[in-house]
Each structure stands twice: as C-alpha cells, then as structure tokens.
PDB file of C-alpha atoms in Angstrom:
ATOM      1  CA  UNK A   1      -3.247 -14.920  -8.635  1.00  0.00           C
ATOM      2  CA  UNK A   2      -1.337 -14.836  -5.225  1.00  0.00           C
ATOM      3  CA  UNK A   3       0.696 -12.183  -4.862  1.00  0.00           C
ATOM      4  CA  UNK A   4       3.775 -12.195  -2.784  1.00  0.00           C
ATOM      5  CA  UNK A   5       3.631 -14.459   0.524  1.00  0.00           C
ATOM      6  CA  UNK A   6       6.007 -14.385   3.532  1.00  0.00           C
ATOM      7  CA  UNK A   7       6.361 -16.346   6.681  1.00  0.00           C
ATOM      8  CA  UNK A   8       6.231 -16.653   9.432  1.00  0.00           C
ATOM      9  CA  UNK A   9       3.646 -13.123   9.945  1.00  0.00           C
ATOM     10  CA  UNK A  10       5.264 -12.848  13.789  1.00  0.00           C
ATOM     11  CA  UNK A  11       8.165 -14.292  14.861  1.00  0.00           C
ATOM     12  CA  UNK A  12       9.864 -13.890  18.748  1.00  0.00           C
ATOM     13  CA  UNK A  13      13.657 -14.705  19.169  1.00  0.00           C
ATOM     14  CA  UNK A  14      16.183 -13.862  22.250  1.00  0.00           C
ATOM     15  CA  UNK A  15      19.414 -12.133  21.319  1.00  0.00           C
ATOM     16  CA  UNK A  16      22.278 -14.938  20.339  1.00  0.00           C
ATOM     17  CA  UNK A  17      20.020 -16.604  18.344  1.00  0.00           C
ATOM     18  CA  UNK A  18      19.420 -16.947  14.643  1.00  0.00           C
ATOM     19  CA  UNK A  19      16.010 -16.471  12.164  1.00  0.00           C
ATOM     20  CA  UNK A  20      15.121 -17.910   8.882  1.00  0.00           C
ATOM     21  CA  UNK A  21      12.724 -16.284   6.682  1.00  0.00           C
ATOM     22  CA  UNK A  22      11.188 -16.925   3.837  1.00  0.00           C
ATOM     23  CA  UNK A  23       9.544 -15.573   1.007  1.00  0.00           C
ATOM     24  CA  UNK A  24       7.392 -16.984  -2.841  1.00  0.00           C
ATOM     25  CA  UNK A  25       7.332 -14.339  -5.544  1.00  0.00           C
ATOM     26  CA  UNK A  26       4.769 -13.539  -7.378  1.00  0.00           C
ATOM     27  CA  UNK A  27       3.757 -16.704 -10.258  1.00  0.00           C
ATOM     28  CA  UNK A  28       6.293 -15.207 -13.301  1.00  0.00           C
ATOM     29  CA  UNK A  29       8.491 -13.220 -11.363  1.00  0.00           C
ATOM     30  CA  UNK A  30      12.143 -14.319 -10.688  1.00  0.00           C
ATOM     31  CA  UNK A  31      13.550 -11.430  -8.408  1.00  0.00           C
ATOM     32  CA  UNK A  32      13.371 -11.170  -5.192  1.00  0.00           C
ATOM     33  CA  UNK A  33      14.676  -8.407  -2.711  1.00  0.00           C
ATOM     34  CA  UNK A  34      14.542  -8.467   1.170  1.00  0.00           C
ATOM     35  CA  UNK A  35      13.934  -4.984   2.722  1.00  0.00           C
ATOM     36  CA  UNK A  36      14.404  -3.929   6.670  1.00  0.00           C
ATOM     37  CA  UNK A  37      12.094  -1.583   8.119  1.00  0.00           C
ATOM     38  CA  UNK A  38      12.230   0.085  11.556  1.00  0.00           C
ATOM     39  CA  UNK A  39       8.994   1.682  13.363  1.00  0.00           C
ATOM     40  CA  UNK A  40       8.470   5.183  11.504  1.00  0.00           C
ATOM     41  CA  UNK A  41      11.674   4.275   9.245  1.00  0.00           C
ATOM     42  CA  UNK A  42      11.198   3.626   5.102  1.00  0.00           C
ATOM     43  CA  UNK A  43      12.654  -0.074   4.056  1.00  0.00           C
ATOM     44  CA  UNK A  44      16.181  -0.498   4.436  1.00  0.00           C
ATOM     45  CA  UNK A  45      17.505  -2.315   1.487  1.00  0.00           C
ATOM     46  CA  UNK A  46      19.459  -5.855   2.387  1.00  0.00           C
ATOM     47  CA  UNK A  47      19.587  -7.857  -0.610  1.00  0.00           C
ATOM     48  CA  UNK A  48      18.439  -8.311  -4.394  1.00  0.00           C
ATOM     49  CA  UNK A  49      18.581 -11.939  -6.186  1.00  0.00           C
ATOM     50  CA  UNK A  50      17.935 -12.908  -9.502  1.00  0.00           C
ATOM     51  CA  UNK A  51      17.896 -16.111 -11.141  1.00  0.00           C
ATOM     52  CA  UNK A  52      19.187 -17.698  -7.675  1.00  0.00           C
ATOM     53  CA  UNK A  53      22.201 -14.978  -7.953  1.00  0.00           C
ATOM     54  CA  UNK A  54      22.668 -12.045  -5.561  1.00  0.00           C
ATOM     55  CA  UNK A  55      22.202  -8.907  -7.785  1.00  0.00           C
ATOM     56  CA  UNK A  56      22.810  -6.422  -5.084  1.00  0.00           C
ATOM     57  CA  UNK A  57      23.760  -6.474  -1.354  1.00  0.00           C
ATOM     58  CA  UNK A  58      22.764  -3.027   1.043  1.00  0.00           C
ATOM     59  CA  UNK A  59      24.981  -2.522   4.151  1.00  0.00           C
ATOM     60  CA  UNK A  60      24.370  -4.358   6.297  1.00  0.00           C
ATOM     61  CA  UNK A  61      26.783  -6.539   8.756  1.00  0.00           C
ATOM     62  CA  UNK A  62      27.834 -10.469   7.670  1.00  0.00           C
ATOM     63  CA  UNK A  63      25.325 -11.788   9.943  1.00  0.00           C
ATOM     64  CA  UNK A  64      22.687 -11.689   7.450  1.00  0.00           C
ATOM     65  CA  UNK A  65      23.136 -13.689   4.311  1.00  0.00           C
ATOM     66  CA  UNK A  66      20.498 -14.734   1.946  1.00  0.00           C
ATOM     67  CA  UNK A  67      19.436 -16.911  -0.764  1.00  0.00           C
ATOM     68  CA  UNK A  68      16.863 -18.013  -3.566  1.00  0.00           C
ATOM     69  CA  UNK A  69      15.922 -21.780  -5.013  1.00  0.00           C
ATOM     70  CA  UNK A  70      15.469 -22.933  -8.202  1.00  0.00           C
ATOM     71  CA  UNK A  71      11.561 -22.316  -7.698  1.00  0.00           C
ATOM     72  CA  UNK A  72      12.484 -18.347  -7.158  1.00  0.00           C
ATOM     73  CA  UNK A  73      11.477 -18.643  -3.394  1.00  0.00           C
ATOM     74  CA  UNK A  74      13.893 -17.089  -0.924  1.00  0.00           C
ATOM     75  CA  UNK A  75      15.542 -17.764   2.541  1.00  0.00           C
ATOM     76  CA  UNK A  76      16.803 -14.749   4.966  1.00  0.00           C
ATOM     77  CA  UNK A  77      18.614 -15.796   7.485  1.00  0.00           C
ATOM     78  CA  UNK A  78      19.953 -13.564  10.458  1.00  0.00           C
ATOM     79  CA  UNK A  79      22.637 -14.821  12.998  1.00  0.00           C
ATOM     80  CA  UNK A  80      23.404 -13.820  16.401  1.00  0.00           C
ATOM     81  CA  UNK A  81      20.393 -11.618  16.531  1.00  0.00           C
ATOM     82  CA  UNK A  82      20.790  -7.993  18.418  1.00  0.00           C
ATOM     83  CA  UNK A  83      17.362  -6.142  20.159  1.00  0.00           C
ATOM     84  CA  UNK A  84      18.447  -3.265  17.187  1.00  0.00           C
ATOM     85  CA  UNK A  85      17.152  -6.617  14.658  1.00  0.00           C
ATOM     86  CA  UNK A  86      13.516  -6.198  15.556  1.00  0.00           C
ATOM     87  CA  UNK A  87      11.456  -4.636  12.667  1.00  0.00           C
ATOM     88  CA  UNK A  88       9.168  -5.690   9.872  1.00  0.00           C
ATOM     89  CA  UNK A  89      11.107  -7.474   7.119  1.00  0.00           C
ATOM     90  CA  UNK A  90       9.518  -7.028   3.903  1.00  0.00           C
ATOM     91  CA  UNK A  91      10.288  -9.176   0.864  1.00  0.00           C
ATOM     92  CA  UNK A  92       9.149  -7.451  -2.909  1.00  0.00           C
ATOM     93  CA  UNK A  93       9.348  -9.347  -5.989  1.00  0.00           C
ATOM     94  CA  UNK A  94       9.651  -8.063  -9.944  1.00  0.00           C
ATOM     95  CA  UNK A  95       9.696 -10.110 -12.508  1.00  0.00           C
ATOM     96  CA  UNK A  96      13.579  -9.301 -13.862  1.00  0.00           C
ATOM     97  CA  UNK A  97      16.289  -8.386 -11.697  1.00  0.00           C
ATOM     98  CA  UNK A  98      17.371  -4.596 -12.096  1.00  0.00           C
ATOM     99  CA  UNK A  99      15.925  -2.229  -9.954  1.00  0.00           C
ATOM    100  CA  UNK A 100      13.447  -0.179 -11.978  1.00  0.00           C
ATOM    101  CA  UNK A 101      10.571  -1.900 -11.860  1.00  0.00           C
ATOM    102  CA  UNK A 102       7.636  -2.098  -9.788  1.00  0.00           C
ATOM    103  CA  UNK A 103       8.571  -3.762  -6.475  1.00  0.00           C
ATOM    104  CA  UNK A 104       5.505  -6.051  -5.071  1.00  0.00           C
ATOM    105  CA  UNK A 105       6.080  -6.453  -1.558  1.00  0.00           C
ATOM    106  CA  UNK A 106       4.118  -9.027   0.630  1.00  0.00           C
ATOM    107  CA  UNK A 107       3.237  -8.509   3.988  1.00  0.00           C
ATOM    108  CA  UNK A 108       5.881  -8.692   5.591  1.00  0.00           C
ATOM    109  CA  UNK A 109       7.141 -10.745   8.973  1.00  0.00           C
ATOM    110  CA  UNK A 110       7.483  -8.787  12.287  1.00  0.00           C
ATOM    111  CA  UNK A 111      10.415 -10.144  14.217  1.00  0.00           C
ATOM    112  CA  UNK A 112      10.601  -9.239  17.840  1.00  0.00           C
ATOM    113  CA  UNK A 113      14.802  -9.796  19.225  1.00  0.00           C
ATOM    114  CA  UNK A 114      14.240  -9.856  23.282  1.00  0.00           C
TER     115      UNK A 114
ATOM    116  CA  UNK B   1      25.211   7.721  -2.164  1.00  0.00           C
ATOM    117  CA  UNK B   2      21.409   8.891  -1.714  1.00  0.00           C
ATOM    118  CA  UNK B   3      19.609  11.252   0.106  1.00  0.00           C
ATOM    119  CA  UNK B   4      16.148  11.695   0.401  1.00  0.00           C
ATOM    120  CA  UNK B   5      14.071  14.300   2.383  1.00  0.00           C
ATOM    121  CA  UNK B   6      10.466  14.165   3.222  1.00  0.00           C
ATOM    122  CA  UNK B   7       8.576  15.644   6.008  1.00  0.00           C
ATOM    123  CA  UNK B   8       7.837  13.629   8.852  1.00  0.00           C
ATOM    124  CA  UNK B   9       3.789  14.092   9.407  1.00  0.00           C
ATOM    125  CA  UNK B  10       1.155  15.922   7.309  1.00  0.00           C
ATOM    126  CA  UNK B  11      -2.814  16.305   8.244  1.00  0.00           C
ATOM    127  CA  UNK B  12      -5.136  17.422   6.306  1.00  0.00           C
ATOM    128  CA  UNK B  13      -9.107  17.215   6.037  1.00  0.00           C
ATOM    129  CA  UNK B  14     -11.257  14.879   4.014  1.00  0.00           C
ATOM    130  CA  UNK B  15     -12.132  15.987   0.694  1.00  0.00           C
ATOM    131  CA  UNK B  16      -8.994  18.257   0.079  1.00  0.00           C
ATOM    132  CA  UNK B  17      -6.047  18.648  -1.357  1.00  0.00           C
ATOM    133  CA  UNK B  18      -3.065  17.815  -0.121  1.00  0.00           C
ATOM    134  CA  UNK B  19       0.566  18.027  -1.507  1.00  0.00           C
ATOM    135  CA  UNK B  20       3.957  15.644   0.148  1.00  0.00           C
ATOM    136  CA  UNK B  21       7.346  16.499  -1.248  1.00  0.00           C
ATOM    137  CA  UNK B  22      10.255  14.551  -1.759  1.00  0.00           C
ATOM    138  CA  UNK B  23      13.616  16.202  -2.179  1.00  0.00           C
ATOM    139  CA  UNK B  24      16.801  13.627  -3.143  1.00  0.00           C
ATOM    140  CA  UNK B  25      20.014  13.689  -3.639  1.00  0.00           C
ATOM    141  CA  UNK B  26      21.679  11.342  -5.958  1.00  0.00           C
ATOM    142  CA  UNK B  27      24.633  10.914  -8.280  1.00  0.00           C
ATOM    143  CA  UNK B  28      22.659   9.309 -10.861  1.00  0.00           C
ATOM    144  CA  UNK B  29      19.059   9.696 -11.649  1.00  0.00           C
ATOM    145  CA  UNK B  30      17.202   6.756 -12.824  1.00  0.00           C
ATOM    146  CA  UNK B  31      13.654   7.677 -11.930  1.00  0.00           C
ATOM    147  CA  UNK B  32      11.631   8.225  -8.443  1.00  0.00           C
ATOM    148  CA  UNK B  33       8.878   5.995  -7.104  1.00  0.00           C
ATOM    149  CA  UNK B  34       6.049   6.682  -4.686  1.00  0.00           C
ATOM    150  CA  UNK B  35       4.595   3.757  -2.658  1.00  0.00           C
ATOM    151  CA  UNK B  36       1.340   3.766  -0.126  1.00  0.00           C
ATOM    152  CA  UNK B  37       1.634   2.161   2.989  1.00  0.00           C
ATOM    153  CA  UNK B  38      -1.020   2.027   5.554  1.00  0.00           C
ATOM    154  CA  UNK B  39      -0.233   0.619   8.840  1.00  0.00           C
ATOM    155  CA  UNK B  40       0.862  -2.257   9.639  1.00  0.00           C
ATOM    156  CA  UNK B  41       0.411  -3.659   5.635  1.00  0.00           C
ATOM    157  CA  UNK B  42       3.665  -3.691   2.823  1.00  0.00           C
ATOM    158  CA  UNK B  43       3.723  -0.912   0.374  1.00  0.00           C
ATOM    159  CA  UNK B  44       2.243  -0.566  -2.753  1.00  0.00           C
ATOM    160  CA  UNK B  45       3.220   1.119  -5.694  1.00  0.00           C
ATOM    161  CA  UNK B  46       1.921   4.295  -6.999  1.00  0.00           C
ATOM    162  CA  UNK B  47       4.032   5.717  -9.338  1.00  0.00           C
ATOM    163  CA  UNK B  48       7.350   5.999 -11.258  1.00  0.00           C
ATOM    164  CA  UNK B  49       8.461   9.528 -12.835  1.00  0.00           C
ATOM    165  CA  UNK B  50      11.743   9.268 -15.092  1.00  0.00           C
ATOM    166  CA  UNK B  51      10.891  12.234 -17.231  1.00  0.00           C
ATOM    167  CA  UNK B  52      10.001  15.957 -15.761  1.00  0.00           C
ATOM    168  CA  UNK B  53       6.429  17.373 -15.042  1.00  0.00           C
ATOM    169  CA  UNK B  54       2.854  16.141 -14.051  1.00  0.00           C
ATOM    170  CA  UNK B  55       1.802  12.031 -14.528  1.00  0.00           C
ATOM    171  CA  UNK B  56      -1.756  12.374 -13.296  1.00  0.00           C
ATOM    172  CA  UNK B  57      -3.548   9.124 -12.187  1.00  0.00           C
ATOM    173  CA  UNK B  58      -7.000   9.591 -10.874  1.00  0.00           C
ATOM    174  CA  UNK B  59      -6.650  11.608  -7.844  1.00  0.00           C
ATOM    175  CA  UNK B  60      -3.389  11.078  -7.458  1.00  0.00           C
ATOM    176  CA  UNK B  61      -0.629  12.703  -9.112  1.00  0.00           C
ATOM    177  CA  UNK B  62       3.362  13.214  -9.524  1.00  0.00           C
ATOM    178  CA  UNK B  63       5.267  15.998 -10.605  1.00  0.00           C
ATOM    179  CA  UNK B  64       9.700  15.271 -10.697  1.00  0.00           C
ATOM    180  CA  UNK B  65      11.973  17.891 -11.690  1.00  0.00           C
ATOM    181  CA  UNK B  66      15.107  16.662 -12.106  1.00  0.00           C
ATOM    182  CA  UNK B  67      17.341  19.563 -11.963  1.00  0.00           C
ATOM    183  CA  UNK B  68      15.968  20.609  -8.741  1.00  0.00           C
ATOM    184  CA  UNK B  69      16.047  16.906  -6.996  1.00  0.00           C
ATOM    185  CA  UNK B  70      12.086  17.452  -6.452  1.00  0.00           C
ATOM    186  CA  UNK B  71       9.022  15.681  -6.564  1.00  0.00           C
ATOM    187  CA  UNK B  72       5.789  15.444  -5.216  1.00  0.00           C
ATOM    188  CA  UNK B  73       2.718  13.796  -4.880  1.00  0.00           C
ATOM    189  CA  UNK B  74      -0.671  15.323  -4.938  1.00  0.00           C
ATOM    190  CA  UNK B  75      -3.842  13.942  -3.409  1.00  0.00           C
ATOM    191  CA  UNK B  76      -6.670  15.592  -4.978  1.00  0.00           C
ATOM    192  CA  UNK B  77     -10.302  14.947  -2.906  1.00  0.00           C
ATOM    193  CA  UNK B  78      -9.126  13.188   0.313  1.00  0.00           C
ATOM    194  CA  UNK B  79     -10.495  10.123   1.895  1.00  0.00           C
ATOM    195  CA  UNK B  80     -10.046   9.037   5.049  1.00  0.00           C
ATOM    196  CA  UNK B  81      -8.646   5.641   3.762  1.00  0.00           C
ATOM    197  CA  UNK B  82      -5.924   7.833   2.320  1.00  0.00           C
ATOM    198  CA  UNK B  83      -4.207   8.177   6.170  1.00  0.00           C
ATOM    199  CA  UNK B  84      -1.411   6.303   5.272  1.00  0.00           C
ATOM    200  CA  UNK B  85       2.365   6.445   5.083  1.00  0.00           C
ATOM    201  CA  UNK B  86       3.819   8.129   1.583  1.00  0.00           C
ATOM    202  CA  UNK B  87       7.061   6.716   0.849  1.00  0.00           C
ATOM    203  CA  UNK B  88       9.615   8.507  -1.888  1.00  0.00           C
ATOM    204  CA  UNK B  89      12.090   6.201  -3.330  1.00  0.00           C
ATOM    205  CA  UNK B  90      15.078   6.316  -5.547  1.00  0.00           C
ATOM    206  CA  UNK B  91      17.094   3.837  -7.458  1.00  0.00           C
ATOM    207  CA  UNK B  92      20.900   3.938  -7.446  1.00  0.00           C
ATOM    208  CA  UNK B  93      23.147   1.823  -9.856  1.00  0.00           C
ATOM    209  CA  UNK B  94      24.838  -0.739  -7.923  1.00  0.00           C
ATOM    210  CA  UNK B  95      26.914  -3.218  -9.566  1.00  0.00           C
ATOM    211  CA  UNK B  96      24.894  -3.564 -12.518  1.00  0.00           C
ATOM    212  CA  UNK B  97      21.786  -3.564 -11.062  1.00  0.00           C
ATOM    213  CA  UNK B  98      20.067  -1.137  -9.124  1.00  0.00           C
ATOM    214  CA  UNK B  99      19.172  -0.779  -5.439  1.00  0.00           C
ATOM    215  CA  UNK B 100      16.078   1.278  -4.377  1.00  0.00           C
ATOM    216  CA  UNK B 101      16.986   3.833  -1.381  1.00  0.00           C
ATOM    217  CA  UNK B 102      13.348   4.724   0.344  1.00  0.00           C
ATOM    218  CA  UNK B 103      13.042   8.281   2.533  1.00  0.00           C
ATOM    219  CA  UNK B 104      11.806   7.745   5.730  1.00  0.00           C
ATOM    220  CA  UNK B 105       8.036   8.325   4.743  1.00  0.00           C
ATOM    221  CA  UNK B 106       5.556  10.742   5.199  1.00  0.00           C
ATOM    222  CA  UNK B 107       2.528   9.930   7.543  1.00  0.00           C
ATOM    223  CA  UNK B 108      -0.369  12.131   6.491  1.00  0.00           C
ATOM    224  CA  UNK B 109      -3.526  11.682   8.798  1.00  0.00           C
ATOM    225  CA  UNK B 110      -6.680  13.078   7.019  1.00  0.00           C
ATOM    226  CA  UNK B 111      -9.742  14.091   9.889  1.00  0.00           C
ATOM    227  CA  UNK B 112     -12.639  14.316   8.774  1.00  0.00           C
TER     228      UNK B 112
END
C-alpha cells in the first residue's frame, strides 16, 4: 500500500509570490494535517481536516489557508510568500480526525522563498 | 498552551545505551508521542504513553510520568542507523479535536 505522498519534493519561489501544495492520504484514511518545519525546529502545526472540514487551525498568519476534496487529498496554499516561509512542509494522515492517533507523515516538500 | 523541553544534541557509542528526555508542560494531558526522524526523511512513529511507567518495544522503550511532566525514551544496544532526530510530542484539545505540539527534537549522533 502507498503510504502518504506529497508534491512537489522541491519547490523554489521569490518573495510576493504564492505556493500550492498538495498532499494523498494514506488508502482508508480521511484526515489530513499540514505541519511546518524549520532547519533543527520540530513540526509546527498549521492545519487539521477531516471529512473535507477544518478540525483545527495552529497560528499561523491568514496567508495560509488550506483545504481537502472529496477524495481526502489536500491543497496548502501560501500567499505572498516571506524568506521566514522556507522549510520542509510535512503533511501526516490518520484515519479519523482527532488528534490521538498515529500521524503518518509523507516526505515532505522543501520550499525555498528567495 | 504547551511546552516541551528536550535537549538539543546527544552522542553516544554504538552498542549502548542511551536515554533522551522530554519534559512538557500542558494544561491537559492526553498522552505523549515519540517519532524518529532521520535526516532529511518525515517522522515516524514510535510510541504513545497515556498511562505512567515503562512500554518496552524491542530496544526501544518509554517511560511517562504524568505528575512530573516527564518522559523518556531509551535506546537499548545502539546502531549507527539510530543517528537520527527524537522528537517528543504532545496533544492539546483544541476545539474538539486535538492539535499535536512537537519539542524541538533531539539529534543523537551514535560513533562507532
């Protein structure tokens, strides 16, 4: 079975401009959260959806919003990008919303803001 | 809100033992969760301790005791695939659901 699966891997953007990324749960599982992680930092929470409804929301500013389809696949999308934006974005999935389970993250996309 | 301690860096040499705390602060306990992360891959999930004392799990083990805000994780007959990052996390309740605050990790290098 394929576990979690992000893209793009890499992504380069100038500041100003704005980043999409997207993420497929595991087969079964119909949560998905979005994590931000800084060099030598632990993941920064961002968002949590279930069933295509945002379940929880970390601080971060209004330029990043989210979202998840009818297939439990999910969009992150970043506006007006800063140079602070670059990090590894990390999406986990669980199979019910919540919080206590077992988060299954996939591998991530490294976004570079120049 | 959360807080969660961990030290920064840890060596240690192949084949021992090695122990990485985790120290949180929370206004509600709902369990702690270690992940693995090696470089440059996502983490993975090692354990979950709700109730207090030992959960042993091949070489690896976690002890939580909740009315000290302490865990740790204990590595029992290092490898040198074990150099990874050891990340402590605790869930908070958050409008009915709840959101996972990590620490900032613990790199532990193992020589050999």
């Amino acid at each position: 079975d394929a576990g979690v699966t992000q893209s793009p891997t890499h992504l380069i953007k100038t500041r100003g401009q704005h980043v999409t990324l997207r993420c497929s749960p595991i087969s079964g599982h119909k949560s998905v959260s979005w994590y931000q992680q800084v060099l030598g930092q632990g993941p920064q929470f961002i968002f949590q959806y279930y069933e295509k409804e945002e379940r929880g929301r970390g601080n971060f500013p209004d330029r990043f919003s989210a979202r998840q389809f009818p297939n439990y696949s999910s969009e992150l999308n970043v506006n007006a990008l800063l140079l602070g934006d670059s990090a590894l974005y990390l999406c986990a999935s669980t199979q019910v919303g919540g919080g206590l389970q077992t988060q299954y993250f996939g591998p991530g996309t490294r976004l570079l803001v120049l | 809100g959360q807080n969660i301690d961990q030290p920064t860096e840890m060596t240690a040499t192949e084949g021992a033992i090695v122990q990485i705390n985790c120290t949180y602060q929370t206004s509600g306990f709902n369990g702690l969760f270690w992940y693995q992360q090696h470089a440059g891959e996502a983490p993975t999930f090692l354990s979950y301790n709700v109730l207090d004392g030992l959960e042993e799990k091949g070489r690896f083990s976690s002890f939580l005791s909740r009315s000290k805000g302490y865990s740790y994780l204990l590595l029992k007959e290092l490898q040198m695939k074990d150099s990874a990052s050891y990340l402590c996390a605790v869930p908070s309740a958050s409008g009915g659901s709840y959101i996972p605050t990590f620490g900032r990790g613990t790199s532990l290098i193992v020589h050999p």
